[in-house]
Structures are given as structure tokens and as C-alpha cells.
Coordinates of C-alpha atoms and ligand atoms in Angstrom, one line a residue:
X22 CA -6.9 11.1 -30.8
X23 CA -3.8 9.6 -29.3
X24 CA -4.5 7.2 -26.5
X25 CA -2.4 7.1 -23.4
X26 CA -1.2 3.6 -22.4
X27 CA 0.3 3.3 -18.9
X28 CA 2.2 0.2 -18.0
X29 CA 3.3 -0.4 -14.5
X30 CA 3.9 -3.3 -12.1
X31 CA 0.7 -2.8 -10.2
X32 CA -2.4 -1.0 -11.4
X33 CA -5.4 0.5 -9.6
X34 CA -9.0 -0.2 -10.6
X35 CA -10.8 2.7 -12.4
X36 CA -13.2 3.3 -9.5
X37 CA -12.5 6.9 -8.8
X38 CA -12.7 6.3 -5.1
X39 CA -10.3 8.3 -2.8
X40 CA -10.8 6.3 0.3
X41 CA -8.7 3.2 -0.5
X42 CA -5.2 2.7 0.8
X43 CA -3.1 3.4 -2.2
X44 CA 0.5 4.3 -2.9
X45 CA 1.6 7.7 -4.3
X46 CA 2.2 6.3 -7.8
X47 CA -1.3 4.8 -8.0
X48 CA -2.9 8.0 -7.0
X49 CA -0.9 10.1 -9.5
X50 CA -1.5 7.8 -12.5
X51 CA -5.2 7.4 -11.8
X52 CA -5.5 11.2 -11.9
X53 CA -3.7 11.2 -15.2
X54 CA -5.7 8.4 -16.8
X55 CA -9.0 9.7 -15.6
X56 CA -8.3 12.9 -17.4
X57 CA -7.0 11.3 -20.6
X58 CA -9.0 8.0 -20.9
X59 CA -6.8 5.1 -21.9
X60 CA -5.4 1.8 -21.0
X61 CA -3.5 0.8 -17.8
X62 CA -1.7 -2.6 -18.0
X63 CA 0.2 -4.4 -15.3
X64 CA 0.4 -7.4 -12.9
X65 CA -2.8 -8.3 -11.1
X66 CA -0.9 -9.0 -7.9
X67 CA -2.2 -12.6 -8.2
X68 CA -0.4 -15.8 -8.8
X69 CA -1.4 -18.6 -11.2
X70 CA 0.0 -22.1 -11.8
X71 CA 0.7 -21.6 -15.4
X72 CA 1.1 -18.2 -17.1
X73 CA -1.7 -17.6 -19.7
X74 CA -0.7 -14.2 -21.1
X75 CA -4.4 -13.3 -21.5
X76 CA -5.2 -10.1 -19.6
X77 CA -8.3 -9.7 -17.5
X78 CA -10.0 -6.5 -18.6
X79 CA -12.0 -4.1 -16.4
X80 CA -13.7 -1.1 -18.0
X81 CA -14.3 2.2 -16.2
X82 CA -13.0 5.8 -16.6
X83 CA -10.2 4.0 -18.3
X84 CA -9.5 0.3 -19.3
X85 CA -7.6 -1.8 -16.8
X86 CA -5.8 -4.9 -18.1
X87 CA -3.9 -7.3 -15.8
X88 CA -2.2 -10.6 -16.0
X89 CA -1.4 -13.2 -13.2
X90 CA 2.2 -14.4 -12.7
X91 CA 3.6 -17.8 -11.8
X92 CA 5.0 -18.2 -8.2
X93 CA 8.6 -18.4 -9.6
X94 CA 8.0 -15.1 -11.5
X95 CA 6.9 -13.4 -8.3
X96 CA 9.8 -14.7 -6.4
X97 CA 12.5 -13.9 -8.9
X98 CA 11.1 -10.8 -10.6
X99 CA 9.1 -9.0 -7.9
X100 CA 10.5 -10.1 -4.6
X101 CA 13.9 -10.8 -6.1
X102 CA 15.3 -8.4 -8.7
X103 CA 12.8 -5.6 -8.1
X104 CA 12.8 -5.6 -4.3
X105 CA 16.0 -7.2 -3.3
X106 CA 18.3 -6.0 -6.0
X107 CA 17.2 -2.8 -7.8
X108 CA 15.3 -1.2 -4.9
X109 CA 18.2 -1.3 -2.3
X110 CA 20.9 -0.6 -5.0
X111 CA 19.0 2.4 -6.4
X112 CA 18.6 3.7 -2.8
X113 CA 22.4 3.5 -2.3
X114 CA 22.1 0.4 -0.1
X115 CA 24.8 -1.8 -1.6
X116 CA 25.0 -3.5 1.8
X117 CA 21.4 -4.8 1.4
X118 CA 21.6 -5.5 -2.4
X119 CA 21.4 -9.2 -3.4
X120 CA 23.2 -10.0 -6.7
X121 CA 21.6 -13.3 -7.9
X122 CA 21.6 -14.4 -11.5
X123 CA 18.3 -16.1 -11.1
X124 CA 16.7 -12.8 -10.1
X125 CA 18.0 -11.1 -13.2
X126 CA 16.8 -14.0 -15.3
X127 CA 13.3 -13.9 -13.8
X128 CA 13.2 -10.1 -14.3
X129 CA 13.9 -10.4 -18.0
X130 CA 11.5 -13.3 -18.4
X131 CA 8.6 -11.5 -16.8
X132 CA 9.3 -8.4 -18.9
X133 CA 9.1 -10.6 -22.0
X134 CA 5.8 -12.0 -20.7
X135 CA 4.4 -8.5 -20.1
X136 CA 5.5 -7.5 -23.6
X137 CA 3.7 -10.6 -25.1
X138 CA 0.5 -9.9 -23.1
X139 CA 0.2 -6.2 -23.8
X140 CA 1.4 -6.1 -27.4
X141 CA -1.9 -7.3 -28.9
X142 CA -3.8 -4.5 -27.0
X143 CA -1.8 -1.7 -28.5
X144 CA -3.0 0.6 -31.3
X145 CA -0.7 2.3 -33.9
X146 CA -1.2 5.8 -32.6
X147 CA -0.9 5.0 -28.8
X148 CA 1.6 6.9 -26.7
X149 CA 3.0 4.3 -24.3
X150 CA 4.3 5.4 -20.9
X151 CA 6.1 2.7 -18.8
X152 CA 6.6 3.3 -15.1
X153 CA 9.4 2.4 -12.8
X154 CA 12.2 0.1 -12.0
X155 CA 10.2 -3.1 -12.4
X156 CA 9.9 -2.6 -16.1
X157 CA 13.1 -1.0 -17.3
X158 CA 13.6 -3.5 -20.2
X159 CA 9.9 -3.6 -21.3
X160 CA 10.3 -0.9 -23.9
X161 CA 13.1 -2.9 -25.6
X162 CA 11.0 -6.0 -25.5
X163 CA 8.1 -4.2 -27.2
X164 CA 10.4 -2.7 -29.8
X165 CA 11.6 -6.3 -30.6
X166 CA 8.0 -7.3 -31.2
X167 CA 7.7 -4.5 -33.8
X168 CA 6.3 -1.8 -31.6
X169 CA 7.0 1.6 -33.3
X170 CA 4.8 3.8 -31.1
X171 CA 6.1 6.6 -29.1
X172 CA 7.4 5.2 -25.8
X173 CA 8.5 6.9 -22.6
X174 CA 9.8 5.6 -19.3
X175 CA 9.7 7.3 -15.9
X176 CA 11.7 6.2 -12.9
X177 CA 10.1 6.9 -9.6
X178 CA 13.1 6.1 -7.4
X179 CA 16.6 7.6 -7.4
X180 CA 19.2 6.7 -10.0
X181 CA 22.3 5.6 -8.1
X182 CA 25.7 7.1 -8.5
X183 CA 27.9 5.5 -11.2
X184 CA 30.3 3.8 -8.8
X185 CA 27.3 2.1 -7.1
X186 CA 25.6 1.1 -10.3
X187 CA 28.8 -0.7 -11.5
X188 CA 28.3 -3.2 -8.7
X189 CA 25.4 -4.6 -10.7
X190 CA 26.5 -7.3 -13.1
X191 CA 23.8 -6.4 -15.6
X192 CA 24.3 -2.6 -15.4
X193 CA 25.4 -2.0 -18.9
X194 CA 22.7 -4.2 -20.4
X195 CA 20.0 -2.6 -18.3
X196 CA 21.1 0.9 -19.2
X197 CA 21.2 0.0 -22.9
X198 CA 17.6 -1.2 -22.8
X199 CA 16.6 2.4 -21.8
X200 CA 17.7 3.5 -25.3
X201 CA 14.5 1.8 -26.6
X202 CA 12.5 4.8 -25.2
X203 CA 12.0 8.2 -26.8
X204 CA 11.9 9.9 -23.4
X205 CA 13.3 8.9 -20.1
X206 CA 12.2 10.9 -17.0
X207 CA 13.6 11.2 -13.5
X208 CA 12.3 13.2 -10.6
X209 CA 15.3 15.4 -10.1
X210 CA 18.3 16.7 -11.9
X211 CA 20.5 14.8 -9.4
X212 CA 19.1 11.4 -10.5
X213 CA 19.4 12.4 -14.2
X214 CA 23.0 13.5 -13.7
X215 CA 23.9 10.1 -12.1
X216 CA 22.4 8.3 -15.1
X217 CA 24.2 10.5 -17.5
X218 CA 27.5 10.0 -15.7
X219 CA 27.2 6.3 -16.2
X220 CA 26.0 6.4 -19.8
X221 CA 28.9 8.7 -20.7
X222 CA 31.7 7.3 -18.7
X223 CA 31.0 3.6 -18.9
X224 CA 29.2 3.3 -22.2
X225 CA 30.6 6.3 -24.1
X226 CA 27.3 7.9 -24.8
X227 CA 27.1 11.5 -26.2
X228 CA 24.8 14.2 -24.7
X229 CA 23.7 17.4 -26.3
X230 CA 20.7 19.7 -25.8
X231 CA 18.9 17.2 -23.4
X232 CA 19.3 14.3 -25.8
X233 CA 21.5 11.2 -25.1
X234 CA 22.9 9.4 -28.1
X235 CA 24.4 5.9 -28.2
X236 CA 24.5 3.1 -30.8
X237 CA 22.5 5.1 -33.3
X238 CA 19.6 5.7 -30.9
X239 CA 18.6 9.1 -29.3
X240 CA 16.7 9.5 -26.1
X241 CA 15.5 12.7 -24.5
X242 CA 16.3 12.9 -20.8
X243 CA 13.9 14.8 -18.6
X244 CA 14.0 15.9 -15.0
X245 CA 10.3 16.0 -14.2
X246 CA 9.3 16.0 -10.5
X247 CA 6.0 14.3 -9.7
X248 CA 3.4 16.2 -7.8
X249 CA 0.1 15.4 -6.0
X250 CA -3.4 16.3 -6.9
X251 CA -3.1 19.4 -4.7
X252 CA -6.7 20.7 -5.3
X253 CA -8.2 17.3 -4.5
X254 CA -6.1 16.9 -1.4
X255 CA -6.8 20.3 -0.1
X256 CA -10.5 19.6 -0.6
X257 CA -10.2 16.2 1.0
X258 CA -8.6 17.9 4.1
X259 CA -11.9 19.7 4.6
X260 CA -14.2 16.7 4.0
X261 CA -16.4 15.3 6.8
X262 CA -14.2 12.3 7.4
X263 CA -11.0 14.4 7.5
X264 CA -12.7 16.7 9.9
X265 CA -13.6 13.7 12.1
X266 CA -10.1 12.3 12.1
X267 CA -8.7 15.8 12.8
X268 CA -11.1 16.2 15.7
X269 CA -10.2 12.7 17.0
X270 CA -6.5 13.4 16.8
X271 CA -6.8 16.8 18.6
X272 CA -8.9 15.3 21.3
X273 CA -6.6 12.5 21.9
X274 CA -3.6 14.9 21.9
X275 CA -5.1 16.6 25.0
X276 CA -3.4 19.9 24.2
X277 CA -0.1 18.5 23.3
X278 CA 1.6 19.2 20.0
X279 CA 1.7 16.3 17.5
X280 CA 4.5 15.4 15.2
X281 CA 3.5 13.1 12.4
X282 CA 5.4 10.7 10.2
X283 CA 3.6 8.6 7.5
X284 CA 5.7 6.1 5.5
X285 CA 5.5 2.6 4.1
X286 CA 7.6 0.5 6.5
X287 CA 10.8 0.6 4.4
X288 CA 14.5 1.1 5.3
X289 CA 14.8 3.9 2.7
X290 CA 12.4 6.0 4.8
X291 CA 14.9 6.5 7.7
X292 CA 12.5 5.5 10.4
X293 CA 15.1 4.3 12.8
X294 CA 17.1 7.5 12.3
X295 CA 13.9 9.4 12.9
X296 CA 13.2 7.7 16.2
X297 CA 16.8 8.3 17.2
X298 CA 16.6 12.0 16.3
X299 CA 13.4 12.4 18.2
X300 CA 15.0 10.6 21.2
X301 CA 17.8 13.1 21.1
X302 CA 15.3 15.9 21.2
X303 CA 13.7 14.3 24.3
X304 CA 17.1 14.0 25.9
X305 CA 18.2 17.5 25.2
X306 CA 14.9 19.2 26.0
X307 CA 13.5 17.6 29.1
X308 CA 11.2 20.7 29.6
X309 CA 9.5 19.9 26.3
X310 CA 9.0 16.2 26.9
X311 CA 5.3 16.1 27.9
X312 CA 4.4 18.9 25.6
X313 CA 4.5 16.8 22.4
X314 CA 4.3 13.3 21.0
X315 CA 5.3 11.6 17.7
X316 CA 2.6 9.7 15.8
X317 CA 4.4 7.4 13.3
X318 CA 2.1 5.6 10.9
X319 CA 4.0 2.9 9.1
X320 CA 1.8 0.3 7.2
X321 CA 3.9 -2.8 6.5
X322 CA 5.1 -3.3 2.9
X323 CA 6.9 -6.2 1.1
X324 CA 6.4 -8.3 4.2
X325 CA 7.7 -11.4 2.6
X326 CA 11.2 -9.9 2.1
X327 CA 13.5 -10.5 5.0
X328 CA 15.1 -7.1 5.2
X329 CA 11.5 -5.7 5.7
X330 CA 10.9 -8.2 8.5
X331 CA 14.1 -7.1 10.1
X332 CA 13.3 -3.4 10.0
X333 CA 9.9 -4.0 11.5
X334 CA 11.5 -5.9 14.5
X335 CA 14.1 -3.3 14.9
X336 CA 11.7 -0.4 14.9
X337 CA 9.4 -2.1 17.4
X338 CA 12.4 -2.6 19.7
X339 CA 13.5 1.1 19.3
X340 CA 10.0 2.5 19.9
X341 CA 9.7 0.2 23.0
X342 CA 13.0 1.3 24.3
X343 CA 12.3 5.0 23.9
X344 CA 8.8 4.7 25.3
X345 CA 10.2 2.6 28.2
X346 CA 12.8 5.2 29.0
X347 CA 10.6 8.4 28.8
X348 CA 6.9 7.5 29.2
X349 CA 4.9 8.6 32.2
X350 CA 1.5 7.4 33.4
X351 CA -0.2 10.1 31.4
X352 CA 2.1 10.4 28.4
X353 CA 3.7 8.1 25.8
X354 CA 6.3 9.8 23.5
X355 CA 5.8 7.6 20.4
X356 CA 2.6 6.3 19.1
X357 CA 3.8 3.7 16.6
X358 CA 1.0 2.4 14.4
X359 CA 1.5 -0.5 11.8
X360 CA -1.6 -0.1 9.8
X361 CA -2.8 2.0 6.9
X362 CA -5.6 4.6 7.0
X363 CA -7.9 5.9 4.3
X364 CA -6.5 9.0 2.5
X365 CA -9.2 11.3 3.7
X366 CA -8.5 10.3 7.3
X367 CA -4.8 10.8 6.7
X368 CA -5.5 14.3 5.5
X369 CA -7.2 15.1 8.8
X370 CA -4.2 13.6 10.7
X371 CA -1.7 15.7 8.7
X372 CA -3.7 18.8 9.5
X373 CA -3.8 18.1 13.2
X374 CA 0.0 17.8 13.3
X375 CA 2.2 20.8 14.2
X376 CA 5.2 19.2 12.5
X377 CA 5.4 16.9 9.5
X378 CA 8.6 14.8 9.9
X379 CA 9.6 13.5 6.5
X380 CA 13.2 12.2 6.8
X381 CA 14.0 9.5 4.3
X382 CA 17.7 8.5 3.8
X383 CA 17.0 8.5 0.1
X384 CA 13.8 8.9 -1.8
X385 CA 13.0 9.5 -5.4
X386 CA 10.5 12.2 -4.6
X387 CA 8.3 11.7 -1.5
X388 CA 4.7 12.6 -1.8
X389 CA 3.9 12.6 1.9
X390 CA 5.9 15.9 2.2
X391 CA 3.6 17.5 -0.4
X392 CA 0.4 16.0 1.1
X393 CA 1.3 17.3 4.5
X394 CA 1.7 20.8 3.1
X395 CA -1.6 20.6 1.1
X396 CA -3.6 19.5 4.2
X397 CA -2.6 22.4 6.4
X398 CA -4.8 25.2 7.7
X399 CA -3.7 28.4 5.9
X400 CA -4.3 30.4 9.0
X401 CA -2.3 28.2 11.3
X402 CA -0.1 25.8 9.3
X403 CA 2.3 23.3 10.7
X404 CA 6.0 23.1 9.8
X405 CA 7.6 20.6 7.4
X406 CA 10.9 19.1 8.4
X407 CA 12.3 17.4 5.3
X408 CA 15.4 15.3 4.5
X409 CA 17.9 16.8 2.1
X410 CA 18.1 13.4 0.5
X411 CA 14.4 13.3 -0.7
X412 CA 13.9 14.3 -4.3
X413 CA 11.3 16.7 -2.9
X414 CA 14.0 18.8 -1.3
X415 CA 15.0 20.1 -4.7
X416 CA 11.6 21.9 -4.9
X417 CA 10.6 22.4 -1.3
X418 CA 13.4 24.7 -0.1
X419 CA 11.2 26.6 2.4
X420 CA 10.9 23.5 4.5
X421 CA 13.4 22.9 7.4
X422 CA 15.9 20.8 5.4
X423 CA 18.0 18.4 7.5
X424 CA 20.5 15.6 7.2
X425 CA 18.5 12.6 8.5
X426 CA 21.7 10.8 9.6
X427 CA 22.3 13.5 12.1
X428 CA 20.2 13.0 15.3
X429 CA 21.4 16.5 16.4
X430 CA 20.2 18.2 13.2
X431 CA 16.8 16.5 13.6
X432 CA 16.5 17.4 17.2
X433 CA 17.4 21.1 16.5
X434 CA 14.9 21.2 13.7
X435 CA 12.1 19.9 15.9
X436 CA 13.0 22.6 18.5
X437 CA 13.0 25.3 15.8
X438 CA 9.7 24.1 14.4
X439 CA 8.0 24.1 17.8
X440 CA 9.3 27.7 18.5
X441 CA 8.6 29.0 15.0
X442 CA 6.4 32.2 15.1
X443 CA 3.1 32.0 13.3
X444 CA 4.1 34.6 10.7
X445 CA 7.1 32.6 9.7
X446 CA 5.1 29.4 9.6
X447 CA 2.6 31.1 7.3
X448 CA 5.3 32.6 5.0
X449 CA 7.1 29.2 4.6
X450 CA 3.8 27.4 4.1
X451 CA 2.6 29.9 1.5
X452 CA 5.7 29.4 -0.5
X453 CA 5.6 25.6 -0.2
X454 CA 1.9 25.5 -1.1
X455 CA 2.4 27.7 -4.1
X456 CA 4.9 25.1 -5.4
X457 CA 2.7 22.1 -4.5
X458 CA -0.2 23.7 -6.4
X459 CA 1.9 24.9 -9.4
X460 CA 3.8 21.7 -10.0
X461 CA 1.0 19.3 -9.3
X462 CA 0.3 15.9 -10.7
X463 CA -1.3 17.4 -13.8
X464 CA 1.7 19.5 -14.5
X465 CA 4.0 16.5 -14.1
X466 CA 1.9 14.4 -16.4
X467 CA 1.7 17.1 -19.0
X468 CA 5.4 17.9 -18.8
X469 CA 6.2 14.2 -19.5
X470 CA 3.5 13.5 -22.1
X471 CA 4.3 16.7 -24.0
X472 CA 7.9 15.6 -24.3
X473 CA 6.7 12.2 -25.3
X474 CA 4.2 13.4 -27.9
X475 CA 6.7 15.8 -29.4
X476 CA 9.1 12.9 -29.9
X477 CA 7.3 12.0 -33.1
X478 CA 6.8 8.5 -34.4
X479 CA 9.7 6.1 -34.0
X480 CA 11.8 4.8 -36.8
X481 CA 11.9 1.1 -35.9
X482 CA 14.9 -1.2 -35.9
X483 CA 15.8 -1.1 -32.3
X484 CA 17.6 -4.1 -30.9
X485 CA 19.2 -3.4 -27.5
X486 CA 20.8 -6.8 -27.0
X487 CA 22.3 -7.1 -30.4
Ligands
LIG18 C1 7.5 5.8 -4.7 C2 8.9 6.5 -4.4 C3 7.9 8.7 -5.0 C4 1.2 6.0 3.1 N1 0.6 5.4 4.2 C5 -0.7 5.4 3.9 C6 -0.9 5.9 2.6 N2 0.3 6.3 2.2 C7 0.5 7.0 0.9 C8 0.9 8.4 1.1 C9 1.6 8.7 -0.2 C10 2.1 7.3 -0.6 O1 1.5 6.3 0.1 C11 3.6 7.2 -0.4 O2 4.2 7.9 -1.4 P1 5.7 8.3 -1.3 O3 6.1 9.2 -2.4 O4 6.0 9.0 0.0 O5 6.6 7.0 -1.2 P2 6.7 5.5 -2.0 O6 5.5 4.7 -1.7 O7 8.0 5.0 -1.7 O8 6.6 5.9 -3.6 C12 8.7 7.9 -4.0 C13 6.7 7.9 -5.4 O9 6.9 6.6 -5.8 C14 5.9 8.6 -6.6 O10 6.8 8.8 -7.7 O11 7.6 10.0 -4.5 O12 10.0 8.6 -3.8 O13 9.7 5.8 -3.4 O14 0.6 9.1 -1.2 O15 -0.2 9.2 1.4 N3 -2.1 6.1 2.0 C15 -3.1 5.6 2.7 N4 -3.0 5.1 4.0 C16 -1.8 5.0 4.6 O16 -1.8 4.5 5.7 N5 -4.4 5.7 2.1

């Protein structure tokens, strides 16, 4: 039987536990690998003096193989090219993008090292699925080492518009490496269209029936929105720990309505704009002030990168200013929390919130929006307010869709959500939940792997840099 090999920057141990603090990608892939069995390869998250290339192996529901990286690798590949070049650029933030040759060099070097390390672990009939922007050139590196297996790549973040991508000195080279894959997947048609625009206009690629052709290679492009493990999440929302956190939140709310936001502390998530929109609401609706509060959970991420330190400082200032301006002895408008919570506790917190405020400025998909929906009480569901610029907005059209840059739109949506009759909340929630259940993580995984498996074995000879 074909084995699934997943390769991504970070991997999660095959423990099957739901209580750890994990990102959306980790949860989604664990669900896929547990069902399939297989191999998950990536960076251990650890540093070593001298790269050995020999993976450490952990066996469980699937096999986990990880390698340590040298400090310079981490600096140039992870903190540099991945987090300071590709992440901001692909989230349309040219103003925050750092264009350093050393970053690009480190990125290519580490992808070569990953290829060297994983290549001996591969079997002839594996289907290889490489994840995300850290590893765009890995497929090309594997092909160079003689890898003829079926290979797919999935991008978890947006693909930027052509005019923005052309600011990247390595753009053409990077895009050409994607031709090493048999299937390339994006969350939405919008990201796929942006990719296609660049490939056609700048590289002269042809496109017909979902297949992109360039330099004698053909790649199937797929819009394939990721979902959550909806059934698991719904169950988790009813678990004893979720009930406990639900009860704790309701008690501490003392009859007030809660708005919840849950995001990694990242500038793409629009946290400052969210606070400003909420402030606008407090200014425009003084009568509502003490009837609600905003709980913003924002565990720090990428804390060694300066832009992330800046956003943390700026948000603390903003929360302090808004609380200073509006708080009373018995009420604080924003509860701003910089730590992570176990997933089952999060499920209880989502369920206790009358409004889920998910307002990224740009987001590949956004799983929090789907988790919020899955955690609701079907008899008395809360309202999802969702940014038009999250990939999730393509599917979740029954949410209150807003432009997160507009404080007024956000304020109006909060008001509408608070006033929304129960019947309308139920109608919207049912439609949203049906989508979350139908297009869940298993659907996503199948859609992608079906396309990958039907690609057929590869006819070697790929050389992207030639
Ligand atoms: C990238 C793309 C795309 C958050 N706080 C805690 C916690 N989380 C979990 C959430 C959710 C996940 O992290 C976040 O997923 P998102 O999708 O919202 O965002 P990114 O981390 O930026 O993920 C994104 C995703 O990849 C998948 O393709 O949707 O667009 O940017 O699952 O629940 N989990 C726990 N404690 C927390 O405090 N346990």
C-alpha cells in the first residue's frame, strides 16, 4: 500500500493527545497521518553545533523523523527567509519584508540538508506531501537526488499578487522549483489565481484544464481549503474540561456577553485593527459598554523576530489605553491574555462567547473561525464575525463578513451580532456548521491526496535550476 510521507518545517509527536498547545497545521496533519499511517519528517526545533543529517526517529501511530539545525541555519532559513521574507511578503506586507541574500542562501541550504536527510528514508511507492512556505524548493532538491515518487506541495498561507511577488529577487527561481511537484495546492481560488497570474505573465507558462505547463513539466493546480476535525472538536466542546472552562468563563462574565478572539500574536491577524474596531463600538454605543467585554487570547509566536516584539508592545499599549479610557471599578473592556490554553479548554471558551471575532488582515485560511463554529451550542449559538480577507471567507459566507481595516464596519457588525435574533443565529450557524462538517480535515486530505495519487508515477529528469 502507498505510504504517505508528510514533510513540514515542524512536526508533532504521534501521541494522539488533544490537550497540547498546537497550531492548526499540526492538528490537521496529525489527523491525516493517524488515519493513513506513514512518515512525518521535519526540523526538531532544536539547534546543534554541527549538522549531522541523521534523523531522530520516534515510532507511534506514525513514524516521526526529525533533524536538528545549526544556529546559522535557524537564523537565515527560519527566522530569516521564512519569517522575515516570505511570511510578510505573502501576507501582502512588503513594508515588513526583508530582502537579504544571506536569508535566501540559508533557505536553499537548509532545503538541501532536509533533502539529504529524508531521501534515505523514502520508499519507491511513497506519496510525498510537502507542506508550506518553508519548503517550497524541497521537491526540486529531492528530484535532483533521483526521487521519482509522486510529490505534492500545499501552501498554507496566501499567494501574493504578482506585482508584490516581483519585489522578491528570487521570485522566478522559487516559482520554477514548484514545477518539481505533480500537484500544488492552495486554500482558495484567489491564491491560486495570483500564482497563475505570475506563472503566465512573468514566466510564460501555459494553463489548461487545471494543469500548468512550463519548461516541459506539468503541474496540477488545486484550490483545496483546509478544514478542522469537526467531529472531534464538537465532542471536545462537550468534554469535562471544556465544560469546566465554559463554566469558569460564564461565571467570570457575571452576566455580560463575551466576545472572543484567539490568535497567534502576529501582525497578519489584525489585532490592532480589532482593538480599534472594538474601541469604536464602545465610543458609538455607550449604553452597551458594560454589557460586554472582549477576551483576546494571543499566545506569543516567533518572539525572536523584531516585528513580533513590536506588535506585542504596541498591542499592550493599545489595550492599556482602551482599558484606561473606558474601564470602571467593576468592568474592564478588554481582557488581553498572552498565553496559550489547551485545546479542550479553548473549546469551552469559544462556546461561552456570544461573538467570535476573527479579523485577520490576510490569512491563508484561518482555522479559529471553523473551531468557533464547531464549538457552539446548537440551541443557542454565537455569531461569527469574519474578515473578508481570510481564506475562510470563501466558504463561510453566512458569517458577518467585514473589512477589518474599517473600524466602523467592525463596530456595526458587533452591534448587529449582539442584536441578532436567536432564529437568525441558528439559521446562520446551521449553514456554517454544515460546511465545517462537510469540508473537514479528512475531506481536505482526501481531496489533495486523491489528486496526488491520480498523478501517476513521475517520469524523472527534473532540473529546476538548469
Ligand atoms: C496557518 C495559516 C491556516 C491558537 N491559540 C491557541 C491555540 N491556537 C490554535 C487554534 C488553531 C491554530 O492555533 C491557529 O490556526 P490558524 O489557522 O487560525 O492560523 P495559523 O497558526 O496562522 O496557521 C492559516 C493554517 O496554517 C492551516 O492551514 O489556516 O491561514 O496562517 O487551531 O486553535 N491552540 C491551543 N492553545 C492556544 O492558546 N491549544
